[in-house]
């Protein structure tokens, strides 16, 4: 009973997230995405994220050595190192400032990853575009 209550409390803590105004492409302007309390554990997420993904405004490539490359639809490029801890996807941007950008992974299923940027409540839906390695 306690476990069910804890799961319910977690679900209610992250009830509904809305897509931000940054949406482009074929995704609707607003989509409700509930928090998935059954997300894979961090170790599984780290293995499953390896590969190439496409979201609403960029193509992301995650490599086994924890490096990444993001190519935005505008042509801008960003690279650095990634990490997943407590279902938070962290990007350490290779720049003079060593920026750290954090996204909360709210859902992850085989070829789809949903993550949010808590500062502005943007929700990103990335589809796998390369086979798993």
Coordinates of N, CA, C and O in Angstrom, one line a residue:
X1 N 0.8 -1.2 0.0 CA 0.0 0.0 0.0 C 0.9 1.3 0.0 O 0.6 2.2 -0.7
X2 N 2.0 1.2 0.8 CA 2.9 2.4 0.9 C 3.5 2.6 -0.5 O 3.6 3.8 -0.9
X3 N 3.9 1.6 -1.2 CA 4.5 1.7 -2.5 C 3.6 2.4 -3.5 O 3.9 3.2 -4.2
X4 N 2.3 1.9 -3.5 CA 1.3 2.5 -4.4 C 1.1 4.0 -4.1 O 0.9 4.8 -5.0
X5 N 1.1 4.3 -2.8 CA 0.9 5.7 -2.4 C 2.1 6.6 -2.9 O 1.9 7.7 -3.3
X6 N 3.3 6.0 -2.7 CA 4.5 6.8 -3.2 C 4.5 7.0 -4.7 O 4.7 8.1 -5.2
X7 N 4.1 6.0 -5.4 CA 4.0 6.1 -6.9 C 2.9 7.2 -7.2 O 3.1 8.0 -8.1
X8 N 1.8 7.1 -6.6 CA 0.7 8.1 -6.8 C 1.2 9.5 -6.5 O 1.0 10.4 -7.3
X9 N 2.0 9.7 -5.4 CA 2.5 11.0 -5.0 C 3.5 11.5 -6.1 O 3.5 12.6 -6.4
X10 N 4.3 10.6 -6.6 CA 5.3 10.9 -7.6 C 4.5 11.4 -8.9 O 4.9 12.4 -9.5
X11 N 3.5 10.6 -9.2 CA 2.7 11.0 -10.4 C 2.1 12.4 -10.3 O 2.1 13.2 -11.2
X12 N 1.5 12.6 -9.1 CA 0.9 13.9 -8.8 C 1.9 15.0 -8.7 O 1.5 16.2 -9.0
X13 N 3.1 14.7 -8.4 CA 4.1 15.8 -8.3 C 4.5 16.3 -9.7 O 4.9 17.4 -9.9
X14 N 4.3 15.5 -10.7 CA 4.6 15.9 -12.1 C 3.4 15.6 -12.9 O 3.4 14.8 -13.9
X15 N 2.3 16.3 -12.6 CA 1.0 15.9 -13.2 C 0.9 16.1 -14.7 O 0.7 15.1 -15.4
X16 N 1.0 17.2 -15.2 CA 0.9 17.5 -16.7 C 1.9 18.5 -17.1 O 2.1 19.5 -16.5
X17 N 2.5 18.2 -18.2 CA 3.5 19.2 -18.8 C 3.0 19.6 -20.2 O 2.4 18.8 -20.9
X18 N 3.2 20.8 -20.5 CA 2.6 21.3 -21.8 C 3.8 21.6 -22.7 O 4.8 22.1 -22.3
X19 N 3.5 21.4 -24.0 CA 4.5 21.8 -25.0 C 4.7 23.3 -25.0 O 3.7 24.1 -24.9
X20 N 5.9 23.8 -25.2 CA 6.2 25.2 -25.2 C 5.9 25.8 -26.6 O 5.6 25.1 -27.5
X21 N 6.1 27.1 -26.7 CA 5.8 27.8 -27.9 C 6.9 27.5 -29.0 O 6.8 28.0 -30.1
X22 N 7.9 26.8 -28.6 CA 9.0 26.5 -29.6 C 8.7 25.5 -30.6 O 9.6 25.1 -31.4
X23 N 7.5 24.9 -30.6 CA 7.1 23.8 -31.4 C 7.2 24.2 -32.9 O 6.7 25.3 -33.3
X24 N 7.7 23.3 -33.7 CA 7.7 23.4 -35.2 C 7.4 22.0 -35.7 O 7.3 21.0 -35.0
X25 N 7.2 22.0 -37.0 CA 7.0 20.7 -37.6 C 5.6 20.1 -37.4 O 4.6 20.9 -37.3
X26 N 5.5 18.8 -37.4 CA 4.1 18.2 -37.4 C 3.6 17.9 -36.0 O 2.5 17.3 -35.9
X27 N 4.2 18.4 -35.0 CA 3.7 18.2 -33.6 C 2.7 19.3 -33.3 O 2.9 20.4 -33.7
X28 N 1.7 18.9 -32.6 CA 0.7 20.0 -32.2 C 1.2 21.0 -31.3 O 2.3 20.7 -30.6
X29 N 0.6 22.1 -31.2 CA 1.0 23.2 -30.3 C 0.9 22.8 -28.8 O 1.7 23.3 -28.0
X30 N -0.1 22.1 -28.4 CA -0.2 21.7 -27.0 C -0.5 20.2 -26.9 O -1.4 19.7 -27.6
X31 N 0.3 19.5 -26.1 CA 0.1 18.1 -25.9 C 0.2 17.8 -24.4 O 1.2 18.4 -23.8
X32 N -0.6 17.0 -23.8 CA -0.5 16.7 -22.4 C 0.3 15.4 -22.3 O 0.0 14.4 -22.9
X33 N 1.4 15.4 -21.5 CA 2.2 14.2 -21.4 C 2.4 14.0 -19.9 O 3.0 14.8 -19.2
X34 N 1.8 12.9 -19.3 CA 2.0 12.6 -17.9 C 3.4 12.0 -17.6 O 4.0 11.4 -18.5
X35 N 3.8 12.2 -16.5 CA 5.0 11.6 -16.0 C 4.9 10.1 -15.9 O 3.8 9.6 -15.5
X36 N 5.8 9.3 -16.4 CA 5.8 7.9 -16.4 C 6.6 7.4 -15.2 O 7.8 7.4 -15.3
X37 N 5.9 6.9 -14.2 CA 6.7 6.4 -13.0 C 7.4 5.1 -13.3 O 8.2 4.7 -12.5
X38 N 7.1 4.4 -14.4 CA 7.8 3.2 -14.8 C 8.9 3.4 -15.7 O 9.3 2.4 -16.5
X39 N 9.5 4.5 -15.8 CA 10.7 4.8 -16.6 C 11.8 3.8 -16.3 O 12.0 3.3 -15.2
X40 N 12.6 3.4 -17.4 CA 13.7 2.5 -17.1 C 14.7 3.2 -16.1 O 14.7 4.4 -16.0
X41 N 15.4 2.4 -15.4 CA 16.5 2.9 -14.5 C 17.6 3.6 -15.3 O 17.7 3.4 -16.5
X42 N 18.3 4.4 -14.6 CA 19.4 5.2 -15.2 C 20.3 4.3 -16.1 O 20.7 4.7 -17.2
X43 N 20.8 3.2 -15.6 CA 21.7 2.3 -16.3 C 21.1 1.9 -17.7 O 21.8 2.0 -18.7
X44 N 19.8 1.6 -17.7 CA 19.2 1.2 -19.0 C 19.0 2.4 -19.9 O 19.3 2.3 -21.1
X45 N 18.7 3.6 -19.3 CA 18.6 4.8 -20.1 C 19.9 5.1 -20.8 O 19.9 5.5 -21.9
X46 N 21.0 5.0 -20.0 CA 22.3 5.3 -20.6 C 22.6 4.4 -21.8 O 23.3 4.9 -22.7
X47 N 22.2 3.2 -21.7 CA 22.5 2.2 -22.8 C 21.5 2.5 -24.0 O 22.0 2.5 -25.2
X48 N 20.3 2.8 -23.7 CA 19.3 2.9 -24.7 C 19.4 4.3 -25.5 O 18.9 4.4 -26.6
X49 N 19.9 5.3 -24.9 CA 20.0 6.6 -25.5 C 21.0 6.7 -26.6 O 21.0 7.6 -27.5
X50 N 22.0 5.8 -26.6 CA 23.1 5.8 -27.7 C 22.4 5.7 -29.0 O 21.6 4.9 -29.3
X51 N 22.8 6.6 -29.9 CA 22.3 6.7 -31.3 C 21.9 8.1 -31.7 O 22.2 9.1 -31.0
X52 N 21.1 8.1 -32.8 CA 20.7 9.4 -33.3 C 19.2 9.6 -33.2 O 18.4 8.7 -33.4
X53 N 18.8 10.8 -32.7 CA 17.4 11.1 -32.4 C 17.1 12.4 -33.1 O 17.9 13.3 -33.3
X54 N 15.8 12.6 -33.5 CA 15.3 13.8 -34.1 C 14.1 14.3 -33.2 O 13.2 13.6 -33.0
X55 N 14.2 15.6 -32.8 CA 13.1 16.2 -32.0 C 12.6 17.4 -32.9 O 12.9 17.5 -34.1
X56 N 11.8 18.2 -32.2 CA 11.1 19.3 -33.0 C 12.0 20.3 -33.6 O 11.6 21.0 -34.5
X57 N 13.3 20.5 -33.1 CA 14.1 21.5 -33.8 C 15.6 21.1 -33.9 O 16.4 21.9 -34.2
X58 N 15.9 19.8 -33.7 CA 17.3 19.4 -33.8 C 17.4 17.9 -34.0 O 16.5 17.1 -33.9
X59 N 18.7 17.5 -34.4 CA 19.1 16.1 -34.5 C 20.2 15.9 -33.4 O 21.1 16.7 -33.4
X60 N 20.0 15.0 -32.6 CA 20.9 14.7 -31.5 C 21.6 13.4 -31.7 O 20.9 12.4 -32.0
X61 N 22.9 13.3 -31.5 CA 23.7 12.1 -31.6 C 24.3 11.9 -30.2 O 25.1 12.7 -29.8
X62 N 24.0 10.7 -29.6 CA 24.6 10.4 -28.3 C 25.6 9.2 -28.6 O 25.3 8.2 -29.2
X63 N 26.8 9.4 -28.1 CA 27.9 8.4 -28.3 C 28.2 7.7 -27.0 O 28.0 8.2 -25.9
X64 N 28.8 6.4 -27.1 CA 29.1 5.6 -25.9 C 30.1 6.3 -25.0 O 30.1 6.0 -23.8
X65 N 31.0 7.1 -25.5 CA 32.0 7.8 -24.7 C 31.4 9.0 -24.0 O 32.2 9.8 -23.4
X66 N 30.1 9.1 -23.9 CA 29.4 10.2 -23.3 C 29.6 11.6 -24.0 O 29.3 12.6 -23.4
X67 N 30.0 11.6 -25.2 CA 30.0 12.8 -25.9 C 28.7 12.9 -26.7 O 28.0 11.9 -26.9
X68 N 28.4 14.1 -27.2 CA 27.1 14.3 -28.0 C 27.4 15.4 -29.0 O 28.3 16.2 -28.8
X69 N 26.5 15.4 -30.0 CA 26.5 16.5 -31.0 C 25.0 16.8 -31.2 O 24.2 15.8 -31.4
X70 N 24.7 18.0 -31.2 CA 23.3 18.5 -31.6 C 23.5 19.4 -32.8 O 24.3 20.3 -32.7
X71 N 22.7 19.1 -33.8 CA 22.7 20.0 -35.0 C 21.2 20.5 -35.0 O 20.3 19.7 -35.2
X72 N 21.1 21.8 -34.8 CA 19.8 22.4 -34.8 C 19.3 22.6 -36.3 O 20.2 22.7 -37.2
X73 N 18.0 22.7 -36.5 CA 17.5 22.8 -37.8 C 18.0 24.1 -38.4 O 18.0 24.3 -39.7
X74 N 18.4 25.1 -37.6 CA 18.9 26.4 -38.1 C 20.3 26.2 -38.7 O 20.9 27.1 -39.3
X75 N 21.0 25.1 -38.4 CA 22.3 24.8 -38.9 C 23.3 25.0 -37.7 O 24.5 24.6 -37.9
X76 N 22.9 25.6 -36.6 CA 23.8 25.8 -35.5 C 24.2 24.4 -34.9 O 23.4 23.5 -35.0
X77 N 25.4 24.3 -34.4 CA 25.9 23.0 -33.9 C 26.3 23.2 -32.4 O 26.9 24.3 -32.1
X78 N 26.1 22.2 -31.6 CA 26.5 22.2 -30.2 C 27.1 20.9 -29.9 O 26.6 19.8 -30.4
X79 N 28.1 20.8 -29.1 CA 28.7 19.5 -28.7 C 29.3 19.6 -27.3 O 29.5 20.7 -26.8
X80 N 29.5 18.5 -26.8 CA 30.0 18.4 -25.4 C 29.9 17.0 -24.9 O 30.0 16.0 -25.6
X81 N 29.5 16.9 -23.6 CA 29.4 15.6 -22.9 C 28.0 15.5 -22.3 O 27.5 16.5 -21.8
X82 N 27.5 14.3 -22.2 CA 26.2 14.1 -21.6 C 26.3 13.1 -20.5 O 27.2 12.3 -20.4
X83 N 25.3 13.1 -19.6 CA 25.2 12.3 -18.4 C 23.7 12.1 -18.1 O 22.9 13.0 -18.3
X84 N 23.4 10.9 -17.5 CA 22.0 10.7 -17.0 C 22.2 10.3 -15.6 O 22.9 9.4 -15.3
X85 N 21.5 11.1 -14.7 CA 21.5 10.7 -13.3 C 20.1 11.1 -12.7 O 19.7 12.3 -12.9
X86 N 19.5 10.2 -12.0 CA 18.1 10.4 -11.5 C 17.2 10.9 -12.6 O 16.4 11.8 -12.3
X87 N 17.3 10.3 -13.7 CA 16.4 10.6 -14.9 C 16.5 12.0 -15.4 O 15.7 12.5 -16.1
X88 N 17.6 12.6 -15.0 CA 17.9 14.0 -15.5 C 19.0 13.8 -16.6 O 20.1 13.3 -16.3
X89 N 18.8 14.3 -17.8 CA 19.7 14.3 -18.9 C 20.5 15.6 -18.8 O 19.9 16.7 -19.0
X90 N 21.8 15.5 -18.6 CA 22.6 16.7 -18.4 C 23.5 16.8 -19.6 O 24.2 15.9 -20.0
X91 N 23.5 18.0 -20.2 CA 24.5 18.4 -21.3 C 25.5 19.3 -20.8 O 25.1 20.4 -20.3
X92 N 26.8 19.0 -20.8 CA 27.8 19.9 -20.5 C 28.3 20.4 -21.9 O 29.0 19.7 -22.6
X93 N 28.0 21.6 -22.2 CA 28.3 22.2 -23.5 C 29.8 22.6 -23.6 O 30.3 23.3 -22.7
X94 N 30.5 22.1 -24.7 CA 31.8 22.5 -24.9 C 31.9 23.9 -25.3 O 31.5 24.3 -26.4
X95 N 32.3 24.8 -24.4 CA 32.3 26.3 -24.7 C 33.2 26.9 -23.6 O 33.6 26.2 -22.7
X96 N 33.6 28.1 -23.8 CA 34.5 28.7 -22.8 C 33.8 28.8 -21.4 O 34.4 28.8 -20.4
X97 N 32.4 28.8 -21.4 CA 31.7 28.9 -20.2 C 31.3 27.5 -19.6 O 30.8 27.5 -18.5
X98 N 31.5 26.4 -20.3 CA 31.1 25.1 -19.9 C 29.7 25.0 -19.3 O 29.4 24.6 -18.2
X99 N 28.8 25.5 -20.1 CA 27.4 25.6 -19.8 C 26.9 24.2 -19.4 O 27.3 23.2 -20.0
X100 N 26.0 24.1 -18.4 CA 25.3 22.8 -18.1 C 23.8 23.0 -18.3 O 23.2 23.9 -17.7
X101 N 23.3 22.2 -19.2 CA 21.8 22.2 -19.5 C 21.2 20.9 -19.0 O 21.7 19.9 -19.3
X102 N 20.1 21.0 -18.3 CA 19.4 19.9 -17.7 C 18.0 19.7 -18.2 O 17.3 20.7 -18.2
X103 N 17.7 18.5 -18.6 CA 16.3 18.1 -19.0 C 15.9 17.0 -18.2 O 16.6 16.1 -17.8
X104 N 14.6 16.9 -17.8 CA 14.0 15.8 -17.1 C 13.4 14.9 -18.1 O 12.5 15.3 -18.9
X105 N 13.8 13.6 -18.1 CA 13.2 12.6 -19.0 C 11.9 12.2 -18.3 O 11.9 11.7 -17.2
X106 N 10.8 12.4 -19.0 CA 9.5 12.0 -18.5 C 8.9 10.7 -19.1 O 8.0 10.1 -18.5
X107 N 9.4 10.3 -20.2 CA 9.0 9.1 -20.8 C 10.1 8.6 -21.8 O 10.8 9.4 -22.4
X108 N 10.2 7.3 -21.9 CA 11.2 6.7 -22.7 C 10.8 5.3 -23.1 O 10.6 4.4 -22.3
X109 N 10.5 5.1 -24.4 CA 10.0 3.9 -24.9 C 10.8 3.6 -26.2 O 10.8 4.4 -27.1
X110 N 11.5 2.5 -26.2 CA 12.2 2.0 -27.4 C 12.7 3.1 -28.3 O 13.9 3.4 -28.4
X111 N 11.8 3.6 -29.2 CA 12.3 4.6 -30.2 C 11.7 6.0 -30.0 O 11.8 6.8 -30.9
X112 N 11.3 6.3 -28.8 CA 10.7 7.6 -28.5 C 11.2 8.0 -27.1 O 11.1 7.3 -26.1
X113 N 11.7 9.3 -27.0 CA 12.1 9.8 -25.7 C 11.4 11.2 -25.6 O 11.3 12.0 -26.5
X114 N 10.8 11.4 -24.4 CA 10.1 12.6 -24.1 C 10.8 13.3 -22.9 O 11.0 12.6 -21.9
X115 N 11.2 14.5 -23.1 CA 11.9 15.2 -22.0 C 11.5 16.6 -21.9 O 10.9 17.2 -22.9
X116 N 11.6 17.2 -20.8 CA 11.2 18.6 -20.6 C 12.3 19.5 -20.0 O 13.2 19.0 -19.4
X117 N 12.2 20.7 -20.4 CA 13.1 21.7 -19.9 C 12.3 22.5 -18.8 O 11.5 23.3 -19.1
X118 N 12.6 22.2 -17.5 CA 11.7 22.7 -16.4 C 11.7 24.2 -16.3 O 10.6 24.7 -15.9
X119 N 12.7 24.9 -16.8 CA 12.7 26.4 -16.7 C 11.5 27.0 -17.4 O 10.9 28.0 -17.0
X120 N 11.2 26.5 -18.6 CA 10.1 27.1 -19.4 C 9.0 26.1 -19.7 O 8.1 26.4 -20.5
X121 N 9.1 24.9 -19.1 CA 8.1 23.8 -19.3 C 8.0 23.4 -20.7 O 7.0 22.8 -21.1
X122 N 9.0 23.6 -21.6 CA 9.0 23.0 -22.9 C 9.1 21.5 -22.8 O 9.8 21.0 -22.0
X123 N 8.4 20.9 -23.7 CA 8.4 19.4 -23.8 C 8.9 19.0 -25.2 O 8.4 19.5 -26.2
X124 N 9.9 18.2 -25.2 CA 10.5 17.7 -26.5 C 10.2 16.3 -26.7 O 10.3 15.5 -25.7
X125 N 9.9 15.9 -27.9 CA 9.6 14.5 -28.3 C 10.6 14.1 -29.3 O 10.6 14.7 -30.4
X126 N 11.5 13.2 -29.0 CA 12.5 12.8 -29.9 C 12.3 11.4 -30.4 O 11.9 10.5 -29.5
X127 N 12.4 11.2 -31.7 CA 12.2 9.8 -32.3 C 13.6 9.3 -32.7 O 14.4 10.1 -33.3
X128 N 13.8 8.0 -32.5 CA 15.1 7.4 -32.9 C 15.1 7.4 -34.4 O 14.2 6.9 -35.0
X129 N 16.2 7.9 -35.0 CA 16.3 7.8 -36.4 C 17.5 6.9 -36.9 O 17.7 6.8 -38.1
X130 N 18.2 6.3 -36.0 CA 19.2 5.3 -36.4 C 19.0 4.1 -35.5 O 18.4 4.2 -34.4
X131 N 19.3 2.9 -36.0 CA 19.1 1.7 -35.2 C 19.9 1.7 -34.0 O 21.0 2.4 -33.9
X132 N 19.5 1.0 -33.0 CA 20.2 0.9 -31.7 C 21.6 0.2 -32.0 O 21.6 -0.7 -32.9
X133 N 22.6 0.7 -31.4 CA 23.9 0.0 -31.5 C 24.1 -1.1 -30.6 O 23.7 -1.1 -29.5

